[in-house]
Tab-separated table of C-alpha atoms and ligand atoms in Angstrom:
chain	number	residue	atom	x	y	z
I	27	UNK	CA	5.287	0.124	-22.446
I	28	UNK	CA	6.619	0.292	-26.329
I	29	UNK	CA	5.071	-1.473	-29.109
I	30	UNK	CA	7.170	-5.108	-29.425
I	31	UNK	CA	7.768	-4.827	-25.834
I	32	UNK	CA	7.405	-8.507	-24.455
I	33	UNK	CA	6.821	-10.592	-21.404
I	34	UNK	CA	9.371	-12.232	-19.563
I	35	UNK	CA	9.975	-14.960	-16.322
I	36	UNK	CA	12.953	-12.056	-14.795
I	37	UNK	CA	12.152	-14.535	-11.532
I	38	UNK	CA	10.461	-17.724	-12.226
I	39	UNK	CA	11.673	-19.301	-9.148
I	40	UNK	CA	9.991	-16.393	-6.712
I	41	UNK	CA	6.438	-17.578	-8.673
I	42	UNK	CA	3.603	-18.867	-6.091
I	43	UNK	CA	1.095	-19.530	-8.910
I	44	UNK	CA	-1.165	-17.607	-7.553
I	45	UNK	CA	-3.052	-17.194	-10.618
I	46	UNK	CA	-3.448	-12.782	-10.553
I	47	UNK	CA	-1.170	-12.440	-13.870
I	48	UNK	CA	-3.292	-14.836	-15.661
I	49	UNK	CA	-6.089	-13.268	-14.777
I	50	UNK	CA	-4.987	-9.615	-15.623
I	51	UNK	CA	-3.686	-10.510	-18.683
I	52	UNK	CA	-5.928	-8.890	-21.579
I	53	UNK	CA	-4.646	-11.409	-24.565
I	54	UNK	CA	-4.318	-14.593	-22.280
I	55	UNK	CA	-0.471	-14.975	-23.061
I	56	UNK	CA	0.414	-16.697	-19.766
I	57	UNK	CA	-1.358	-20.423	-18.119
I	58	UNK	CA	-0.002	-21.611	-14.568
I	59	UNK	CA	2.218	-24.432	-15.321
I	60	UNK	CA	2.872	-27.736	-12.504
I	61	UNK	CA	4.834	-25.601	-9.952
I	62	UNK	CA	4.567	-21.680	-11.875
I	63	UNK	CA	3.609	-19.658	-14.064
I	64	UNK	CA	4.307	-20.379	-18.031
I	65	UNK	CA	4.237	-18.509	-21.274
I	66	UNK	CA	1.450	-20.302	-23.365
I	67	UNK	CA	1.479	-17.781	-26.345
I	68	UNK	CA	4.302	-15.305	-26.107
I	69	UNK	CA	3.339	-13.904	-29.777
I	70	UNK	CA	-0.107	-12.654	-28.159
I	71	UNK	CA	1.774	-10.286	-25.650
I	72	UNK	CA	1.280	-6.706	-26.315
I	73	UNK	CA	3.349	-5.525	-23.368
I	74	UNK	CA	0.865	-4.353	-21.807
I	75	UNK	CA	2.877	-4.647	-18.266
I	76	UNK	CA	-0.604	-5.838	-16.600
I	77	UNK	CA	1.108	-8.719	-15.240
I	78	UNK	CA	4.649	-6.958	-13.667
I	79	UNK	CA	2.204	-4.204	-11.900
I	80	UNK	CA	0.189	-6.796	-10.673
I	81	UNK	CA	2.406	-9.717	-9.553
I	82	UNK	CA	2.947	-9.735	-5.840
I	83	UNK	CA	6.188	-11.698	-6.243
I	84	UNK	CA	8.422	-9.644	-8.586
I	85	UNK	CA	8.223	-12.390	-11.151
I	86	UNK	CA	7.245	-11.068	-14.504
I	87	UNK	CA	9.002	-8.228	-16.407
I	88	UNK	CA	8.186	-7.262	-19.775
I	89	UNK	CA	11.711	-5.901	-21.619
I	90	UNK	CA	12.410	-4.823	-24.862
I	91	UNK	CA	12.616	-8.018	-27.626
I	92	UNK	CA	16.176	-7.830	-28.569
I	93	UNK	CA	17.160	-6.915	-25.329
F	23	UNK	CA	12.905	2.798	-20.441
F	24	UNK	CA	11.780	0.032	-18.543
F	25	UNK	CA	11.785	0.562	-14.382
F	26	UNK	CA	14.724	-1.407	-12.700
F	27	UNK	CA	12.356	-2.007	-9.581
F	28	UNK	CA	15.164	-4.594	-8.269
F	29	UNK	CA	17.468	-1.695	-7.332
F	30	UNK	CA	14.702	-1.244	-4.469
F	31	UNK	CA	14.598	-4.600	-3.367
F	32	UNK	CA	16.659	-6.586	-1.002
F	33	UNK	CA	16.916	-9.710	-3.862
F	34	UNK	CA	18.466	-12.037	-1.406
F	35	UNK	CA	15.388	-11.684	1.165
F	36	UNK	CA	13.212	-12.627	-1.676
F	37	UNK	CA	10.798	-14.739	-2.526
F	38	UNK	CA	9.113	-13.301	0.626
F	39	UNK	CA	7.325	-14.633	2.945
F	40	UNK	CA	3.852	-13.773	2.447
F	41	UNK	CA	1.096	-16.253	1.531
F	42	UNK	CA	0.557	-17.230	-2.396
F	43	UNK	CA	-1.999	-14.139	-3.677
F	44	UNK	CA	-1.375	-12.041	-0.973
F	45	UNK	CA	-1.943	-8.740	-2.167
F	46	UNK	CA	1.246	-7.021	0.396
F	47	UNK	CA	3.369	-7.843	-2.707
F	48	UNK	CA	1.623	-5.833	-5.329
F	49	UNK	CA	1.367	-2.728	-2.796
F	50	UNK	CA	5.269	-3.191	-2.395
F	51	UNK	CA	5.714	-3.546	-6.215
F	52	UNK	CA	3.683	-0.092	-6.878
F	53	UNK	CA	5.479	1.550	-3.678
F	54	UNK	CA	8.928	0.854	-5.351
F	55	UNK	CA	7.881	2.280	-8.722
F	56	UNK	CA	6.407	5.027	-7.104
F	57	UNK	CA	9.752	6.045	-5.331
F	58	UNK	CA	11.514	5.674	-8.472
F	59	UNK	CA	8.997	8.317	-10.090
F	60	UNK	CA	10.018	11.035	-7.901
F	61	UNK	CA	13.295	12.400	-7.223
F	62	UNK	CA	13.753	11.924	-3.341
F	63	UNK	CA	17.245	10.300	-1.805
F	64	UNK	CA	16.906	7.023	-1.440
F	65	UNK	CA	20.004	7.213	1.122
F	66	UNK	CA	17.751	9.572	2.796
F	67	UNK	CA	14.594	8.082	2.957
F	68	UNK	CA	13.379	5.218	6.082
F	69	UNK	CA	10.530	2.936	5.575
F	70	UNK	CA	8.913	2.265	9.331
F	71	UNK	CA	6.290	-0.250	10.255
F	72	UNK	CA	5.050	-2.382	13.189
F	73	UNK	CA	4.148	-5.801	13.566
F	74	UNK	CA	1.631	-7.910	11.204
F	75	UNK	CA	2.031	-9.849	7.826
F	76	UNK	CA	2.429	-5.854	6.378
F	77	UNK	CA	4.839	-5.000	9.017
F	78	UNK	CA	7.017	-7.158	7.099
F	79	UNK	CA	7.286	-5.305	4.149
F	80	UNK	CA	10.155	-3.156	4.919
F	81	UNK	CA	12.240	-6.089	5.073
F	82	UNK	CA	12.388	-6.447	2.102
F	83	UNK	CA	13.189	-2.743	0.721
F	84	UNK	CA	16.691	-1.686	0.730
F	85	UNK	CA	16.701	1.676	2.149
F	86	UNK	CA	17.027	2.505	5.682
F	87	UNK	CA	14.405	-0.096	7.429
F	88	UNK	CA	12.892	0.062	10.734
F	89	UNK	CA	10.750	-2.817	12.231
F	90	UNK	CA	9.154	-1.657	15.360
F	91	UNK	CA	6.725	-2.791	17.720
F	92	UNK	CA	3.009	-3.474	17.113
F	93	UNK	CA	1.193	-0.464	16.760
F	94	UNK	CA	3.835	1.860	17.387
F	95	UNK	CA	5.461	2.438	13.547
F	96	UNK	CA	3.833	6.569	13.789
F	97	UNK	CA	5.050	6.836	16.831
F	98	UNK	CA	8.962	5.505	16.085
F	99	UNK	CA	8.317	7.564	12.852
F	100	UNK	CA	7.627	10.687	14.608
F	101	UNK	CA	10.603	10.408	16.487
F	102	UNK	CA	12.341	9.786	13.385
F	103	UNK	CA	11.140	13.034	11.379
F	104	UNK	CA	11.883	15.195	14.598
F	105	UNK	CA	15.250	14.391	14.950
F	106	UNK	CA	16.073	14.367	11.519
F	107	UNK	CA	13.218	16.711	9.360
F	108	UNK	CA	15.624	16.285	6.134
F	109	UNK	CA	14.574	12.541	5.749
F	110	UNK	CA	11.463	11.036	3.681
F	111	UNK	CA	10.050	8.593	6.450
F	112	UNK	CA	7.609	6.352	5.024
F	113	UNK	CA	5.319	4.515	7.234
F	114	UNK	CA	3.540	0.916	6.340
F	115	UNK	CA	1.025	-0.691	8.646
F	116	UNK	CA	-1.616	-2.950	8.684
F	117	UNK	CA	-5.098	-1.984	9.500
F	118	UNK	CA	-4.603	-3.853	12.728
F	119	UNK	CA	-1.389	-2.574	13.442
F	120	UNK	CA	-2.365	1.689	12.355
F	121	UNK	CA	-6.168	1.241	12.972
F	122	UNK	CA	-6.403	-1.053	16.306
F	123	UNK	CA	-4.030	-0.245	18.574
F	124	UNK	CA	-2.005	1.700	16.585
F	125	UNK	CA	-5.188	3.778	16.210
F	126	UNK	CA	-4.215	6.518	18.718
F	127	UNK	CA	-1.142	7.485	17.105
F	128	UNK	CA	-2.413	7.478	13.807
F	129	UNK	CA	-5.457	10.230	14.792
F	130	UNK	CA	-2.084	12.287	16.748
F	131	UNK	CA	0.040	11.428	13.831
F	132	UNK	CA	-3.107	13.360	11.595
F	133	UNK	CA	-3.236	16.144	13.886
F	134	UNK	CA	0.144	17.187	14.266
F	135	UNK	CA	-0.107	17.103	10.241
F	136	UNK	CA	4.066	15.545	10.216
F	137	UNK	CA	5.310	15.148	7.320
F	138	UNK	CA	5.126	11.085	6.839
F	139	UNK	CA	3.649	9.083	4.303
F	140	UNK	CA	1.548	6.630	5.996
F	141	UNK	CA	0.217	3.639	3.360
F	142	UNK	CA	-2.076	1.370	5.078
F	143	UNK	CA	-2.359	-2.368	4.076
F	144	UNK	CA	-6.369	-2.516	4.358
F	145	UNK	CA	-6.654	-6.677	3.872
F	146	UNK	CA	-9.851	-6.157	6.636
F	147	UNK	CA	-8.389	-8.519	8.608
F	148	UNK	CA	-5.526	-9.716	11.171
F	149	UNK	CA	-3.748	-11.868	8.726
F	150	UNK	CA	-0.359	-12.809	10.685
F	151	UNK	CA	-2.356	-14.210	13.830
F	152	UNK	CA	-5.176	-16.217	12.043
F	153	UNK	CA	-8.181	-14.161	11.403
F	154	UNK	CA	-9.517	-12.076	14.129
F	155	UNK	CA	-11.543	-9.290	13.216
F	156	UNK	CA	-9.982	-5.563	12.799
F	157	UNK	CA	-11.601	-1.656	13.281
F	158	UNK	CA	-12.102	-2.093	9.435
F	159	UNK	CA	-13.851	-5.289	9.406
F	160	UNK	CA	-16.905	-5.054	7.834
F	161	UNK	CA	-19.922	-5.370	9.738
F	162	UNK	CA	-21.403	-8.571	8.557
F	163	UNK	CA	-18.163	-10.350	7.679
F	164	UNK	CA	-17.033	-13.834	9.363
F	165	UNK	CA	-13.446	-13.584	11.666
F	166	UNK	CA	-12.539	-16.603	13.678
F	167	UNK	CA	-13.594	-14.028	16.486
F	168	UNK	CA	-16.749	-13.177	14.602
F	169	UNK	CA	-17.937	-16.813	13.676
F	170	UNK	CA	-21.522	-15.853	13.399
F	171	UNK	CA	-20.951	-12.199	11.829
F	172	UNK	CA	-19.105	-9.333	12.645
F	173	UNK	CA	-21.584	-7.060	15.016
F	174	UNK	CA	-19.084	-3.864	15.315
F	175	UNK	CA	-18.797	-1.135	12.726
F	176	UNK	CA	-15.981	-0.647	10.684
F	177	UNK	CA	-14.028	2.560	10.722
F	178	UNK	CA	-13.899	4.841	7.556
F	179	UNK	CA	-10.356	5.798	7.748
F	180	UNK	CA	-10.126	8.572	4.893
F	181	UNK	CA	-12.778	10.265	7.492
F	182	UNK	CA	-11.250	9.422	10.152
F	183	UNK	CA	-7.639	10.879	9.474
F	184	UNK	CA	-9.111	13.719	7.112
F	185	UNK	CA	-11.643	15.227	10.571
F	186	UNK	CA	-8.061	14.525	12.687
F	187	UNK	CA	-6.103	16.767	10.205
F	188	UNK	CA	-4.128	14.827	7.871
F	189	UNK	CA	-3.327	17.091	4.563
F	190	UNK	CA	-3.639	14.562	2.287
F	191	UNK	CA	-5.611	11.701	2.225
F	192	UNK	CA	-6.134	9.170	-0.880
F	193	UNK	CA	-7.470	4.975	-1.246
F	194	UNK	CA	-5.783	3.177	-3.653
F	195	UNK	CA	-6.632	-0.599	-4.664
F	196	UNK	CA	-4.554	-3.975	-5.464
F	197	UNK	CA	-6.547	-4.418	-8.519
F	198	UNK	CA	-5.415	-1.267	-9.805
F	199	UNK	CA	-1.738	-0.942	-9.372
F	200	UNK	CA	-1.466	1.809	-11.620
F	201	UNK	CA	-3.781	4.245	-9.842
F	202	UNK	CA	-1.566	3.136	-6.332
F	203	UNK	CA	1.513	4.153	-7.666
F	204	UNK	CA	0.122	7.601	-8.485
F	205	UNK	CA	-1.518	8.163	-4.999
F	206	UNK	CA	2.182	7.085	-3.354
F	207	UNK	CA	4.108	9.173	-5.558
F	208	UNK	CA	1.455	12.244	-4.524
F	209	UNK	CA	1.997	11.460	-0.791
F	210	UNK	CA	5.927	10.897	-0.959
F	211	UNK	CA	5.760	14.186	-2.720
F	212	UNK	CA	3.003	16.581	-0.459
F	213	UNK	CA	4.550	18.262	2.637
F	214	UNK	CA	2.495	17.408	5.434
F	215	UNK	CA	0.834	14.249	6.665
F	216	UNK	CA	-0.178	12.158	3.864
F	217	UNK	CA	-2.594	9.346	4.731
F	218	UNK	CA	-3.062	6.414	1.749
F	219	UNK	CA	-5.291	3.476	2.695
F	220	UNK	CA	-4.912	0.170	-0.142
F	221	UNK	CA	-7.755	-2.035	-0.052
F	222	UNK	CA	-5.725	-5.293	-0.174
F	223	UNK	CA	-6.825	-8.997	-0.652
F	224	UNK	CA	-5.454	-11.413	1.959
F	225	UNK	CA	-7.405	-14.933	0.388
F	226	UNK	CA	-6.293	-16.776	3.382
F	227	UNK	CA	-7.824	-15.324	6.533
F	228	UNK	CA	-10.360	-13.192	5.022
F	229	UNK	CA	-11.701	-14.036	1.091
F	230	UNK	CA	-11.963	-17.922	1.688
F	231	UNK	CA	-13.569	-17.552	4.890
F	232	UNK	CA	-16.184	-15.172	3.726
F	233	UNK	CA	-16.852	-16.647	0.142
F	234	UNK	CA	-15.235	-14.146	-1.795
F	235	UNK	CA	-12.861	-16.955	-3.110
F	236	UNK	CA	-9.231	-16.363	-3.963
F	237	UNK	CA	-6.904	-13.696	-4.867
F	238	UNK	CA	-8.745	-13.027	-8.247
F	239	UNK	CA	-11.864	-12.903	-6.916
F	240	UNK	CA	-11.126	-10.666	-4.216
F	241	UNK	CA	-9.569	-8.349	-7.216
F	242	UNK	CA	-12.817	-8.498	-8.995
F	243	UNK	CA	-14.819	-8.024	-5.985
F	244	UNK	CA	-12.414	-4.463	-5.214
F	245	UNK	CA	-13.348	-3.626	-8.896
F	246	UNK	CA	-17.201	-4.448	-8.334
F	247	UNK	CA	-17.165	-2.559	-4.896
F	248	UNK	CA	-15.292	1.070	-5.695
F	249	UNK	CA	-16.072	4.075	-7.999
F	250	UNK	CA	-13.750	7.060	-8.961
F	251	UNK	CA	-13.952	9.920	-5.813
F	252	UNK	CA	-15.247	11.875	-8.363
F	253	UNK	CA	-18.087	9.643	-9.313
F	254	UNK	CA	-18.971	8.976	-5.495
F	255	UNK	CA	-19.356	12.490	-4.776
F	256	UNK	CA	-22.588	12.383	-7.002
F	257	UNK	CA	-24.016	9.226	-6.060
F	258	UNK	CA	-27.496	9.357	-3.704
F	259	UNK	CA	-26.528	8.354	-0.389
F	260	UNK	CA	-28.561	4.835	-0.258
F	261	UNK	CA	-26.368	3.709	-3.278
F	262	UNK	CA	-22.681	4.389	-1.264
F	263	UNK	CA	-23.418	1.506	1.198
F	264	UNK	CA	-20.772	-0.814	1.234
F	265	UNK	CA	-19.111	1.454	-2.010
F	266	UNK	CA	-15.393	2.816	-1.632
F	267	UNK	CA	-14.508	5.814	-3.455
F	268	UNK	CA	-11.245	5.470	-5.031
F	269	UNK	CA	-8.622	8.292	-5.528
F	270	UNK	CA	-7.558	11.421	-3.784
F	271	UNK	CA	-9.756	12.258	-1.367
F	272	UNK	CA	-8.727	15.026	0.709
F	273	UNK	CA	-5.932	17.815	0.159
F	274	UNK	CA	-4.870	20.486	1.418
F	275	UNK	CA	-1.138	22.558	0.795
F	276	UNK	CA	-0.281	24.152	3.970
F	277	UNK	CA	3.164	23.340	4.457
F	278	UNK	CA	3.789	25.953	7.327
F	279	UNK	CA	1.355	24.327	9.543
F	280	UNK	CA	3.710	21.134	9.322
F	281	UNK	CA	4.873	19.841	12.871
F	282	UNK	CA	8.626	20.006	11.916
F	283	UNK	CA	8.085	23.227	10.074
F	284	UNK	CA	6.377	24.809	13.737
F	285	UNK	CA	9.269	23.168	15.615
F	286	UNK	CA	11.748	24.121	13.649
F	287	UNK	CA	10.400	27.915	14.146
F	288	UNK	CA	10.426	27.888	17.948
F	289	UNK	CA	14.415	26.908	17.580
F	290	UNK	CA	14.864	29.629	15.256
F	291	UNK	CA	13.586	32.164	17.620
F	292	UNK	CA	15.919	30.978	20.239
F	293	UNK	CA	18.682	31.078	17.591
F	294	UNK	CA	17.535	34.793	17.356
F	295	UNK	CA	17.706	35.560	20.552
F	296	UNK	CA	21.772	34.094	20.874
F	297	UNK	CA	22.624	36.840	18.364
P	15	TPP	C1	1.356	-5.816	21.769
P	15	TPP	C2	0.949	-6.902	20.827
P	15	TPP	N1	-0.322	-7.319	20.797
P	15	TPP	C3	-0.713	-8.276	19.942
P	15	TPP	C4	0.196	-8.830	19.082
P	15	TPP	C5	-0.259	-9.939	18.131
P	15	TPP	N2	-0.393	-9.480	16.764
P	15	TPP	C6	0.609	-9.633	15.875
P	15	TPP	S1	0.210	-9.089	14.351
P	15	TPP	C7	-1.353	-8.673	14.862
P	15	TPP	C8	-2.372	-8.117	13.915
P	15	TPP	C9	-1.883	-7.862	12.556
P	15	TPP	O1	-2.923	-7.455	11.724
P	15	TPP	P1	-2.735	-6.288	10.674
P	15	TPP	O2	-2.080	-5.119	11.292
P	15	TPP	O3	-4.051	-6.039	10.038
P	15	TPP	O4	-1.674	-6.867	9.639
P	15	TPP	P2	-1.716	-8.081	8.617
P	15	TPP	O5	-1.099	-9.234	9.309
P	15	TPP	O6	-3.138	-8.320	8.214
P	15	TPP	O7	-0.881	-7.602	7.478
P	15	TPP	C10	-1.536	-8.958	16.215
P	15	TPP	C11	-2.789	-8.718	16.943
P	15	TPP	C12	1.529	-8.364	19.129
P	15	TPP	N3	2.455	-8.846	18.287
P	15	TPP	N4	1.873	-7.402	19.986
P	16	SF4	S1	1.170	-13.131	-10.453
P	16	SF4	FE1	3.325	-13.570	-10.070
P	16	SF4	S2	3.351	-15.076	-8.381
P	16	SF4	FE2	1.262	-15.026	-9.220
P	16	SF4	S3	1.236	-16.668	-10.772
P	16	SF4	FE3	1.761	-14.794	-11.843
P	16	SF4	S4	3.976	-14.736	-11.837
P	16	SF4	FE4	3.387	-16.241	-10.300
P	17	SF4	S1	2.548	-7.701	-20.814
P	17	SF4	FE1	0.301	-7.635	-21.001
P	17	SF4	S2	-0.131	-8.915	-22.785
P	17	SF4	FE2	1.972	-9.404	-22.162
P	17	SF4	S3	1.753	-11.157	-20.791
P	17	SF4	FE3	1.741	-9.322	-19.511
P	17	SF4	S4	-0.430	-8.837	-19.262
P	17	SF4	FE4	-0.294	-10.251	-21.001
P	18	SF4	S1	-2.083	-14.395	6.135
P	18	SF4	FE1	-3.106	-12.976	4.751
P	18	SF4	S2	-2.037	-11.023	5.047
P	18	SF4	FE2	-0.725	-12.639	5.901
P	18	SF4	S3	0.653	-13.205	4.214
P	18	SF4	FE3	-1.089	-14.611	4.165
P	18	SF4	S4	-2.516	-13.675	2.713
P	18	SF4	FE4	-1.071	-12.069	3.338
């Protein structure tokens, strides 16, 4: 974790909307769209990494900005 | 620099099978990290487990995978480490699969203190065959074979394998993926048998059917239900019921009283004897 690291969907496709990354996430960045997760608010993210140590599925992955 | 956790993974056997929630994933997320933190061989390390919903996890790894039969992933294991004392042989079982009738080689596995890393998927639960009760169902708790309450005990496994001789012994927690990865990377890393139960949600068989609720519910009931080791240790006995202590439990360095280390003695006395 870096300052202006950010969220990202490295998998979306993998998602089961399960809800846990939501729910871990301290600044409520990401909402569970029709069929997976979303990014509501990607400004909010601190890059934290909550969600990618959480996720069961090996969705999320928070990178670098300008990577 | 950010962990490439999808070198570990074998991408095209993904997404896997297990149910939405499921907290097998999360314990295979901070397994993978936890490998990466230390500096053992991948080429040189097999990941062993028997049959349940957990049983599939080293399907999904890409290292040197064995899926055995149910119950019987310490005993393959053993073989394993025996033959070949060089490799890092990682074990992952359910609490079915290492605490039902796996149960009797996890107390030998303990004794014989071999070097194997042994992380147990504690969902309290059979998952993969609908719901029956396991050893570490809570008494109390509804299984379609307890439909009016559970009337066994349920095992405490850090006792259990700490009296039976395991060198290090640790719980870790799905809702706190950072703590797991640390108590994996300690066991990878201690010589000897290392013993790492993960309380672990499974919403479908067990949460739902006892009112918990769903995957984050069961995460905030883990949070609501452990304390630190450290913290535990100083709590009056009447307020540990139905308490985990999280953490490292149990350790002890003794690498010479390791089962390949003694083995590997007796054939060095015979090598003696040749000269
Ligand atoms: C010899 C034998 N007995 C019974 C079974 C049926 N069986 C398959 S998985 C399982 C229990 C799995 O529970 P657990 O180890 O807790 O793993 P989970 O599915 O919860 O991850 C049982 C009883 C079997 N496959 N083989
Ligand atoms: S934790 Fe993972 S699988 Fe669950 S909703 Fe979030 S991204 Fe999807
Ligand atoms: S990195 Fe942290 S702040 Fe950003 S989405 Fe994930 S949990 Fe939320
Ligand atoms: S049945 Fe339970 S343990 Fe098995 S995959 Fe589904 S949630 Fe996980």
């Amino acid at each position: 974790m870096a300052k202006g690291d950010k969220v990202t969907l490295a998998n979306s496709g993998w998602c089961k909307r399960c809800g846990i990354c939501v729910h871990v996430c301290p600044t409520d960045v990401l909402k569970l769209g029709q069929d997976r997760v979303e990014i509501d608010d990607i400004d909010k993210c601190i890059g934290c990494e909550n969600c990618e140590l959480s996720c069961p599925d090996f969705v999320l992955k928070v990178v670098k900005v300008n990577e | 620099m950010a962990v490439d956790i999808y070198k570990y993974l074998r991408e095209d056997k993904l997404p896997h099978i297990w149910c939405p929630g499921c907290g097998h994933g999360t314990i295979l997320n901070s397994l993978v990290r936890a490998i990466d933190q230390t500096d053992i061989d991948p080429d040189k390390t097999v990941v062993v487990s028997g049959i349940g919903c957990s049983g599939r996890a080293p399907g999904y790894l890409k290292f040197d995978t064995l899926h055995t039969t149910h119950g019987r992933a310490i005993a393959f294991a053993t073989g394993i480490k025996l033959a070949n004392p060089e490799l890092n042989v990682i074990v992952l079982t359910g609490d079915g699969d290492g605490s039902a009738i796996g149960g009797n080689h996890l107390i030998h596995g303990c004794r014989r203190n071999i070097d194997l890393t042994v992380i147990l998927f504690n969902n309290q639960i059979y998952g993969m065959t609908g719901g029956q009760y396991s050893p570490m169902t809570p008494t109390g708790a509804v299984a379609t074979t307890s439909p009016y309450g559970n009337i066994d005990q349920d095992f405490d496994l850090v006792d259990l394998t700490r009296s039976a001789g395991a060198t290090f012994v640790a719980r870790g927690a799905t809702y706190n993926p950072r703590q797991m990865t640390k108590l994996y990377k300690e066991g990878l890393e201690h010589k000897g048998f290392s013993f790492i139960e993960t309380l672990d949600q499974c919403p479908v068989n067990y949460g739902r059917k006892n009112n918990i609720g769903g995957p984050t519910e069961m995460l905030d009931w883990q949070k609501e239900h452990t304390v630190p080791a450290s913290k535990w240790e100083k709590m009056p006995e009447e307020e540990k019921e139905g308490i985990f202590p999280l953490g490292v439990i149990h350790r002890k360095d003794d690498p010479e009283s390791e089962y390949t280390a003694r083995y590997q003695q007796i054939i060095d006395s015979f090598a003696k004897e040749d000269e």
